[in-house]
Tab-separated table of N, CA and C in Angstrom:
chain	number	residue	atom	x	y	z
Z	1	THR	N	0.875	-1.506	0.080
Z	1	THR	CA	-0.118	0.209	0.184
Z	1	THR	C	0.911	0.974	0.034
Z	2	ASN	N	0.331	2.414	-0.698
Z	2	ASN	CA	0.927	3.382	-0.522
Z	2	ASN	C	0.630	4.812	0.767
Z	3	ALA	N	1.294	5.758	0.524
Z	3	ALA	CA	0.886	6.647	1.893
Z	3	ALA	C	-0.388	6.825	2.223
Z	4	ASP	N	-1.132	7.055	1.285
Z	4	ASP	CA	-2.615	7.379	1.358
Z	4	ASP	C	-3.392	6.175	1.774
Z	5	GLY	N	-2.905	4.942	1.915
Z	5	GLY	CA	-3.916	3.811	2.295
Z	5	GLY	C	-4.320	2.829	1.108
Z	6	GLY	N	-4.029	3.460	-0.154
Z	6	GLY	CA	-4.511	3.003	-1.352
Z	6	GLY	C	-3.553	1.550	-1.828
Z	7	SER	N	-3.888	1.096	-2.737
Z	7	SER	CA	-2.999	0.164	-3.202
Z	7	SER	C	-2.065	0.642	-4.636
Z	8	CYS	N	-1.154	0.388	-4.472
Z	8	CYS	CA	0.383	1.074	-5.693
Z	8	CYS	C	-0.741	0.674	-6.929
Z	9	ILE	N	-0.917	-0.578	-7.370
Z	9	ILE	CA	-1.648	-0.656	-8.526
Z	9	ILE	C	-2.536	0.338	-8.995
Z	10	ILE	N	-3.459	0.996	-8.385
Z	10	ILE	CA	-4.463	1.682	-8.528
Z	10	ILE	C	-3.770	3.188	-9.074
Z	11	SER	N	-2.772	3.543	-8.385
Z	11	SER	CA	-2.036	4.764	-8.460
Z	11	SER	C	-1.381	4.492	-9.618
Z	12	TRP	N	-1.107	3.737	-10.326
Z	12	TRP	CA	-0.447	3.350	-11.391
Z	12	TRP	C	-1.059	4.149	-12.713
Z	13	THR	N	-0.597	4.820	-13.610
Z	13	THR	CA	-1.361	5.308	-14.894
Z	13	THR	C	-1.324	4.317	-15.868
Z	14	TYR	N	-2.236	4.389	-16.659
Z	14	TYR	CA	-2.271	3.525	-17.844
Z	14	TYR	C	-1.014	3.101	-18.852
Z	15	ASP	N	-0.026	4.062	-18.941
Z	15	ASP	CA	0.910	3.662	-19.448
Z	15	ASP	C	2.182	2.956	-18.675
Z	16	GLN	N	2.149	3.313	-17.393
Z	16	GLN	CA	2.782	2.305	-16.473
Z	16	GLN	C	2.289	0.985	-16.558
Z	17	GLN	N	1.027	0.930	-16.232
Z	17	GLN	CA	0.312	-0.530	-16.563
Z	17	GLN	C	0.670	-1.193	-17.854
Z	18	LYS	N	0.700	-0.567	-19.068
Z	18	LYS	CA	0.907	-1.166	-20.109
Z	18	LYS	C	2.640	-1.584	-20.413
Z	19	GLN	N	3.459	-0.519	-19.619
Z	19	GLN	CA	4.791	-1.212	-19.736
Z	19	GLN	C	4.981	-2.330	-18.900
Z	20	THR	N	4.353	-2.417	-17.822
Z	20	THR	CA	4.609	-3.532	-16.966
Z	20	THR	C	3.915	-4.751	-17.585
Z	21	PHE	N	2.924	-4.804	-18.135
Z	21	PHE	CA	2.246	-5.714	-19.064
Z	21	PHE	C	3.130	-6.416	-20.245
Z	22	LEU	N	3.718	-5.260	-21.126
Z	22	LEU	CA	4.542	-5.690	-22.021
Z	22	LEU	C	5.588	-6.106	-21.539
Z	23	ARG	N	6.374	-5.634	-20.503
Z	23	ARG	CA	7.425	-6.476	-19.883
Z	23	ARG	C	7.318	-7.929	-19.556
Z	24	ALA	N	6.107	-8.004	-18.790
Z	24	ALA	CA	6.049	-9.403	-18.239
Z	24	ALA	C	5.726	-10.371	-19.409
Z	25	GLN	N	5.082	-9.896	-20.489
Z	25	GLN	CA	4.602	-10.616	-21.852
Z	25	GLN	C	6.061	-11.056	-22.429
Z	26	THR	N	6.956	-9.971	-22.566
Z	26	THR	CA	8.470	-10.161	-23.341
Z	26	THR	C	8.875	-11.299	-22.471
Z	27	THR	N	9.010	-11.184	-21.133
Z	27	THR	CA	9.891	-12.168	-20.061
Z	27	THR	C	9.467	-13.672	-20.544
Z	28	PHE	N	8.051	-13.559	-20.633
Z	28	PHE	CA	7.296	-14.856	-20.783
Z	28	PHE	C	7.879	-15.443	-22.222
Z	29	PHE	N	7.923	-14.603	-23.364
Z	29	PHE	CA	8.014	-15.095	-24.655
Z	29	PHE	C	9.497	-15.441	-24.498
Z	30	ASP	N	10.577	-14.850	-23.691
Z	30	ASP	CA	12.040	-15.223	-24.027
Z	30	ASP	C	12.219	-16.343	-22.942
Z	31	THR	N	11.378	-16.674	-21.929
Z	31	THR	CA	11.359	-17.826	-21.209
Z	31	THR	C	10.816	-18.998	-22.191
Z	32	VAL	N	9.872	-18.986	-22.813
Z	32	VAL	CA	9.466	-20.080	-23.940
Z	32	VAL	C	10.623	-20.431	-24.723
Z	33	VAL	N	11.365	-19.538	-25.353
Z	33	VAL	CA	12.466	-19.813	-26.076
Z	33	VAL	C	13.498	-20.266	-25.641
Z	34	VAL	N	13.958	-19.888	-24.302
Z	34	VAL	CA	14.890	-20.708	-23.552
Z	34	VAL	C	14.451	-22.176	-23.513
Z	35	VAL	N	13.340	-22.463	-22.994
Z	35	VAL	CA	12.945	-23.793	-22.556
Z	35	VAL	C	13.097	-24.380	-23.897
Z	36	ARG	N	12.407	-24.000	-24.960
Z	36	ARG	CA	12.257	-24.775	-26.207
Z	36	ARG	C	13.750	-24.866	-26.690
Z	37	THR	N	14.885	-24.104	-26.368
Z	37	THR	CA	16.081	-24.341	-26.815
Z	37	THR	C	16.700	-25.481	-25.848
Z	38	MET	N	16.523	-25.508	-24.587
Z	38	MET	CA	16.783	-27.080	-23.899
Z	38	MET	C	15.965	-28.180	-24.757
Z	39	ILE	N	14.969	-28.042	-24.927
Z	39	ILE	CA	14.032	-29.137	-25.561
Z	39	ILE	C	14.806	-29.765	-26.794
Z	40	ALA	N	15.111	-28.645	-27.432
Z	40	ALA	CA	15.932	-28.949	-28.505
Z	40	ALA	C	17.416	-29.832	-28.583
Z	41	ILE	N	17.830	-29.103	-27.220
Z	41	ILE	CA	19.354	-29.744	-26.947
Z	41	ILE	C	19.037	-31.177	-26.798
Z	42	LEU	N	17.904	-31.324	-25.912
Z	42	LEU	CA	17.780	-32.857	-25.403
Z	42	LEU	C	17.105	-33.445	-26.447
Z	43	CYS	N	16.489	-33.281	-27.367
Z	43	CYS	CA	15.989	-34.233	-28.391
Z	43	CYS	C	17.165	-34.693	-29.520
Z	44	LYS	N	18.326	-34.219	-29.321
Z	44	LYS	CA	19.454	-34.667	-30.114
Z	44	LYS	C	19.610	-36.115	-30.364
Z	45	THR	N	19.325	-36.770	-28.802
Z	45	THR	CA	19.543	-38.250	-28.990
Z	45	THR	C	18.463	-38.770	-28.400
Z	46	ARG	N	17.856	-40.062	-28.588
Z	46	ARG	CA	16.803	-40.530	-28.075
Z	46	ARG	C	17.227	-41.157	-26.610
Z	47	LEU	N	18.429	-41.858	-26.369
Z	47	LEU	CA	18.716	-42.641	-25.420
Z	47	LEU	C	19.984	-42.101	-24.657
Z	48	LEU	N	20.959	-41.549	-25.794
Z	48	LEU	CA	22.167	-41.158	-25.131
Z	48	LEU	C	22.131	-39.929	-24.085
Z	49	PRO	N	22.763	-39.747	-22.897
Z	49	PRO	CA	22.798	-38.700	-22.145
Z	49	PRO	C	23.664	-37.603	-22.774
Z	50	LEU	N	23.148	-36.189	-22.212
Z	50	LEU	CA	24.045	-35.305	-22.887
Z	50	LEU	C	25.488	-35.460	-22.804
Z	51	THR	N	25.843	-35.965	-21.727
Z	51	THR	CA	27.365	-35.687	-21.112
Z	51	THR	C	28.108	-36.932	-22.169
Z	52	LEU	N	27.469	-38.026	-22.525
Z	52	LEU	CA	28.226	-38.745	-23.661
Z	52	LEU	C	28.233	-38.107	-25.261
Z	53	ARG	N	26.978	-37.440	-25.263
Z	53	ARG	CA	26.847	-37.438	-26.814
Z	53	ARG	C	27.574	-35.696	-26.818
Z	54	GLY	N	27.233	-35.078	-26.115
Z	54	GLY	CA	27.888	-33.545	-26.071
Z	54	GLY	C	26.929	-32.753	-26.925
Z	55	ILE	N	27.162	-31.364	-26.634
Z	55	ILE	CA	26.274	-30.577	-27.112
Z	55	ILE	C	26.615	-29.703	-28.532
Z	56	MET	N	28.120	-29.593	-28.392
Z	56	MET	CA	28.543	-28.770	-29.649
Z	56	MET	C	28.995	-29.458	-30.936
Z	57	LYS	N	28.599	-31.098	-31.025
Z	57	LYS	CA	29.024	-31.570	-32.359
Z	57	LYS	C	28.153	-31.205	-33.542
Z	58	ASN	N	27.155	-30.452	-33.501
Z	58	ASN	CA	26.350	-30.448	-34.747
Z	58	ASN	C	26.096	-28.800	-34.815
Z	59	PRO	N	27.217	-28.332	-35.644
Z	59	PRO	CA	27.319	-26.807	-36.183
Z	59	PRO	C	26.195	-26.355	-36.479
Z	60	VAL	N	25.284	-26.914	-37.126
Z	60	VAL	CA	24.000	-26.352	-38.117
Z	60	VAL	C	23.091	-26.002	-36.703
Z	61	HIS	N	23.256	-27.251	-35.925
Z	61	HIS	CA	22.468	-26.540	-34.673
Z	61	HIS	C	22.722	-25.553	-33.673
Z	62	ILE	N	23.912	-25.622	-33.804
Z	62	ILE	CA	24.485	-24.108	-32.872
Z	62	ILE	C	24.454	-23.056	-33.402
Z	63	ILE	N	24.545	-22.918	-34.801
Z	63	ILE	CA	24.043	-21.872	-35.721
Z	63	ILE	C	22.578	-21.399	-35.413
Z	64	GLY	N	21.832	-22.492	-35.455
Z	64	GLY	CA	20.546	-22.295	-35.227
Z	64	GLY	C	19.917	-21.477	-34.113
Z	65	ILE	N	20.441	-21.961	-33.087
Z	65	ILE	CA	20.319	-21.525	-31.571
Z	65	ILE	C	20.922	-20.171	-31.395
Z	66	PHE	N	22.061	-19.759	-32.120
Z	66	PHE	CA	22.758	-18.819	-32.100
Z	66	PHE	C	21.889	-17.601	-32.497
Z	67	PHE	N	21.340	-17.870	-33.983
Z	67	PHE	CA	20.392	-16.848	-34.480
Z	67	PHE	C	18.899	-16.866	-33.800
Z	68	MET	N	18.670	-17.755	-33.322
Z	68	MET	CA	17.512	-17.668	-32.766
Z	68	MET	C	17.225	-16.796	-31.422
Z	69	TYR	N	18.522	-16.701	-30.612
Z	69	TYR	CA	18.766	-16.123	-29.542
Z	69	TYR	C	18.916	-14.402	-30.042
Z	70	LEU	N	19.621	-14.494	-31.207
Z	70	LEU	CA	19.912	-13.034	-31.635
Z	70	LEU	C	18.679	-12.520	-32.143
Z	71	MET	N	17.651	-13.153	-32.679
Z	71	MET	CA	16.173	-12.725	-33.143
Z	71	MET	C	15.432	-12.229	-31.627
Z	72	ILE	N	15.804	-13.125	-30.579
Z	72	ILE	CA	15.070	-12.812	-29.538
Z	72	ILE	C	15.483	-11.550	-28.939
Z	73	VAL	N	16.922	-11.324	-28.829
Z	73	VAL	CA	17.366	-10.113	-28.392
Z	73	VAL	C	17.182	-8.769	-29.313
Z	74	ALA	N	16.838	-8.920	-30.616
Z	74	ALA	CA	16.290	-7.915	-31.495
Z	74	ALA	C	14.862	-7.600	-31.056
Z	75	LEU	N	14.375	-8.811	-31.000
Z	75	LEU	CA	12.761	-8.380	-30.717
Z	75	LEU	C	12.504	-7.456	-29.398
Z	76	THR	N	13.503	-7.789	-28.354
Z	76	THR	CA	13.089	-7.346	-27.490
Z	76	THR	C	13.742	-5.954	-27.003
Z	77	TYR	N	14.843	-5.461	-27.534
Z	77	TYR	CA	15.695	-4.422	-27.552
Z	77	TYR	C	15.658	-3.338	-28.674
Z	78	ILE	N	15.315	-3.670	-29.789
Z	78	ILE	CA	15.380	-2.624	-30.767
Z	78	ILE	C	14.091	-2.250	-30.895
Z	79	PRO	N	14.044	-0.761	-30.847
Z	79	PRO	CA	12.843	-0.008	-30.764
Z	79	PRO	C	11.637	-0.145	-31.683
Z	80	GLY	N	12.004	-0.237	-33.044
Z	80	GLY	CA	11.023	-0.285	-33.795
Z	80	GLY	C	10.303	-1.837	-33.808
Z	81	LEU	N	11.348	-2.962	-33.763
Z	81	LEU	CA	10.822	-4.269	-33.894
Z	81	LEU	C	9.951	-4.892	-32.418
Z	82	ASN	N	10.437	-4.159	-31.226
Z	82	ASN	CA	9.516	-4.491	-30.129
Z	82	ASN	C	8.358	-3.818	-30.050
Z	83	THR	N	8.191	-2.674	-30.711
Z	83	THR	CA	6.859	-1.972	-30.561
Z	83	THR	C	5.958	-2.787	-31.761
Z	84	ALA	N	6.390	-3.074	-33.013
Z	84	ALA	CA	5.626	-3.861	-33.817
Z	84	ALA	C	5.252	-5.674	-33.272
Z	85	PHE	N	6.126	-5.886	-32.511
Z	85	PHE	CA	5.639	-7.334	-31.794
Z	85	PHE	C	4.997	-7.233	-30.388
Z	86	GLY	N	4.860	-6.237	-29.967
Z	86	GLY	CA	4.195	-6.002	-28.438
Z	86	GLY	C	4.916	-6.492	-27.472
Z	87	ALA	N	6.445	-6.082	-27.670
Z	87	ALA	CA	7.415	-6.667	-26.387
Z	87	ALA	C	7.765	-4.954	-25.763
Z	88	ALA	N	8.828	-5.131	-24.881
Z	88	ALA	CA	9.363	-4.108	-24.205
Z	88	ALA	C	10.706	-4.407	-23.636
Z	89	PRO	N	11.729	-3.590	-23.374
Z	89	PRO	CA	12.868	-3.892	-22.982
Z	89	PRO	C	12.709	-4.462	-21.715
Z	90	ILE	N	13.601	-5.380	-21.447
Z	90	ILE	CA	13.483	-6.017	-19.974
Z	90	ILE	C	15.044	-5.675	-19.507
Z	91	LYS	N	14.984	-5.748	-17.980
Z	91	LYS	CA	16.341	-6.065	-17.288
Z	91	LYS	C	16.703	-7.044	-17.383
Z	92	GLY	N	18.128	-7.468	-17.172
Z	92	GLY	CA	18.856	-8.584	-17.357
Z	92	GLY	C	18.468	-9.694	-16.239
Z	93	ILE	N	17.842	-9.328	-15.210
Z	93	ILE	CA	17.099	-10.405	-14.270
Z	93	ILE	C	16.251	-10.998	-14.624
Z	94	HIS	N	15.507	-10.097	-15.400
Z	94	HIS	CA	14.182	-11.113	-15.868
Z	94	HIS	C	14.795	-12.262	-17.193
Z	95	TRP	N	15.801	-12.141	-17.747
Z	95	TRP	CA	16.350	-13.244	-18.412
Z	95	TRP	C	16.810	-14.473	-17.564
Z	96	VAL	N	17.182	-14.118	-16.148
Z	96	VAL	CA	17.518	-15.365	-15.366
Z	96	VAL	C	16.125	-16.094	-14.935
Z	97	MET	N	15.115	-15.591	-15.201
Z	97	MET	CA	13.835	-16.314	-14.624
Z	97	MET	C	13.555	-17.417	-15.503
Z	98	SER	N	14.032	-17.736	-16.562
Z	98	SER	CA	14.237	-18.574	-17.534
Z	98	SER	C	14.790	-19.839	-17.080
Z	99	ILE	N	16.058	-19.808	-16.181
Z	99	ILE	CA	16.722	-20.839	-16.206
Z	99	ILE	C	16.668	-21.751	-14.924
Z	100	PRO	N	15.625	-21.538	-13.974
Z	100	PRO	CA	15.344	-22.839	-13.546
Z	100	PRO	C	14.208	-23.776	-14.489
Z	101	TRP	N	13.302	-23.023	-15.274
Z	101	TRP	CA	12.677	-24.069	-16.117
Z	101	TRP	C	13.283	-24.752	-16.863
Z	102	ALA	N	14.385	-23.921	-17.440
Z	102	ALA	CA	15.293	-24.863	-18.365
Z	102	ALA	C	16.063	-26.180	-17.585
Z	103	ILE	N	16.176	-25.917	-16.471
Z	103	ILE	CA	17.016	-26.780	-15.618
Z	103	ILE	C	16.276	-27.996	-15.239
Z	104	ILE	N	14.748	-27.577	-14.851
Z	104	ILE	CA	13.895	-28.603	-14.943
Z	104	ILE	C	13.729	-29.715	-16.122
Z	105	ILE	N	13.285	-28.823	-17.134
Z	105	ILE	CA	13.445	-29.736	-18.421
Z	105	ILE	C	14.560	-30.486	-18.877
Z	106	LEU	N	15.691	-30.021	-18.366
Z	106	LEU	CA	16.925	-30.608	-18.617
Z	106	LEU	C	17.039	-32.092	-17.595
Z	107	VAL	N	16.694	-32.086	-16.271
Z	107	VAL	CA	16.690	-33.158	-15.411
Z	107	VAL	C	15.584	-34.056	-15.707
Z	108	CYS	N	14.194	-33.640	-16.288
Z	108	CYS	CA	13.178	-34.393	-16.511
Z	108	CYS	C	13.656	-35.290	-17.862
Z	109	GLY	N	14.204	-34.484	-18.550
Z	109	GLY	CA	14.159	-35.323	-20.047
Z	109	GLY	C	15.405	-36.211	-19.870
Z	110	GLU	N	16.784	-35.923	-19.197
Z	110	GLU	CA	17.709	-37.099	-18.900
Z	110	GLU	C	17.152	-38.213	-17.911
Z	111	PHE	N	16.280	-37.830	-16.957
Z	111	PHE	CA	15.754	-39.000	-16.200
Z	111	PHE	C	14.917	-40.103	-17.247
Z	112	ARG	N	14.102	-39.186	-17.911
Z	112	ARG	CA	13.327	-39.914	-19.060
Z	112	ARG	C	14.104	-41.074	-19.757
Z	113	LYS	N	15.322	-40.361	-20.189
Z	113	LYS	CA	16.287	-41.273	-21.128
Z	113	LYS	C	16.976	-42.410	-20.364
Z	114	TRP	N	16.661	-41.991	-19.178
Z	114	TRP	CA	17.706	-43.009	-17.989
Z	114	TRP	C	16.852	-44.004	-17.849
Z	115	ILE	N	15.361	-43.750	-17.810
Z	115	ILE	CA	14.400	-44.951	-17.715
Z	115	ILE	C	14.450	-45.782	-18.888
Z	116	PHE	N	14.388	-45.238	-20.003
Z	116	PHE	CA	14.315	-45.999	-21.451
Z	116	PHE	C	15.856	-47.016	-21.207
Z	117	ARG	N	16.953	-46.513	-20.749
Z	117	ARG	CA	18.051	-47.253	-21.001
Z	117	ARG	C	17.939	-48.559	-19.980
Z	118	TYR	N	17.109	-48.175	-18.702
Z	118	TYR	CA	17.246	-49.070	-17.451
Z	118	TYR	C	16.210	-50.055	-18.146
Z	119	SER	N	14.953	-49.772	-18.841
Z	119	SER	CA	14.042	-50.714	-19.060
Z	119	SER	C	14.592	-51.780	-20.301
Z	120	ARG	N	15.930	-51.291	-21.211
Z	120	ARG	CA	16.456	-51.973	-22.084
Z	120	ARG	C	17.456	-53.172	-21.541
Z	121	ARG	N	18.101	-52.563	-19.925
Z	121	ARG	CA	18.908	-53.639	-19.569
Z	121	ARG	C	17.809	-54.615	-18.463
Z	122	HIS	N	16.856	-54.136	-18.271
Z	122	HIS	CA	15.988	-54.843	-17.021
Z	122	HIS	C	14.468	-55.126	-17.994
Z	123	PRO	N	14.544	-56.056	-18.900
Z	123	PRO	CA	13.304	-56.420	-19.442
Z	123	PRO	C	11.857	-56.762	-18.638
Z	124	ASP	N	12.199	-57.190	-17.277
Z	124	ASP	CA	11.273	-57.908	-16.296
Z	124	ASP	C	10.487	-56.678	-15.399
Z	125	SER	N	11.047	-55.560	-15.667
Z	125	SER	CA	10.472	-54.305	-14.768
Z	125	SER	C	9.149	-53.868	-15.471
Z	126	PHE	N	8.243	-53.567	-14.707
Z	126	PHE	CA	6.719	-53.153	-15.338
Z	126	PHE	C	6.764	-51.620	-15.799
Z	127	ILE	N	6.962	-50.923	-14.547
Z	127	ILE	CA	6.980	-49.367	-15.125
Z	127	ILE	C	7.826	-48.822	-16.144
Z	128	PRO	N	9.001	-49.344	-16.119
Z	128	PRO	CA	10.061	-48.559	-17.182
Z	128	PRO	C	9.428	-49.208	-18.464
Z	129	ASN	N	9.201	-50.665	-18.493
Z	129	ASN	CA	9.097	-51.092	-19.780
Z	129	ASN	C	7.506	-50.765	-20.364
Z	130	TRP	N	6.777	-50.127	-19.397
Z	130	TRP	CA	5.095	-49.582	-19.775
Z	130	TRP	C	5.746	-48.321	-20.401
Z	131	LEU	N	6.608	-47.458	-19.742
Z	131	LEU	CA	6.973	-46.108	-20.349
Z	131	LEU	C	7.760	-46.267	-21.496
Z	132	TYR	N	8.452	-47.032	-21.452
Z	132	TYR	CA	9.179	-47.356	-22.829
Z	132	TYR	C	8.198	-47.584	-24.152
Z	133	ARG	N	7.086	-48.382	-23.755
Z	133	ARG	CA	6.433	-48.896	-24.651
Z	133	ARG	C	5.580	-47.680	-25.211
Z	134	TYR	N	4.913	-46.809	-24.405
Z	134	TYR	CA	3.972	-45.760	-24.728
Z	134	TYR	C	4.532	-44.312	-24.941
Z	135	ASP	N	5.834	-44.105	-24.574
Z	135	ASP	CA	6.482	-43.042	-24.582
Z	135	ASP	C	7.838	-42.727	-25.551
Z	136	PHE	N	8.254	-44.010	-25.559
Z	136	PHE	CA	9.599	-44.068	-26.881
Z	136	PHE	C	9.053	-43.682	-28.247
Z	137	TRP	N	9.659	-42.722	-28.877
Z	137	TRP	CA	9.160	-42.224	-30.018
Z	137	TRP	C	10.136	-43.119	-31.197
């Protein structure tokens, strides 16, 4: 609450509310791109962990990720582009908000691959075999 006992949001002007909304929307969009990048890295192999396969083996993939991030930075910070796409410049700390989600995706994806490798070594186990049968592409 502010000094007169009212809510801070009520005392914001329309422009302040719009800028806050645009920054939140831009942060969400950037988070989606970071998480999708992690998914693209995880999908490079169906069974091998990233520690064995490596991330930097495919130069076309790395160039694609680089240009995707270049596009996101341009949409976020170039004045004409961010206005056209309904974005607003964000602070550096807002980029950090996507890192926990990317880590969760990484851990879940590697755990899924581990279950598939386990089910191949232990064909008598029910849950890994069921997951292998219905989730392995």
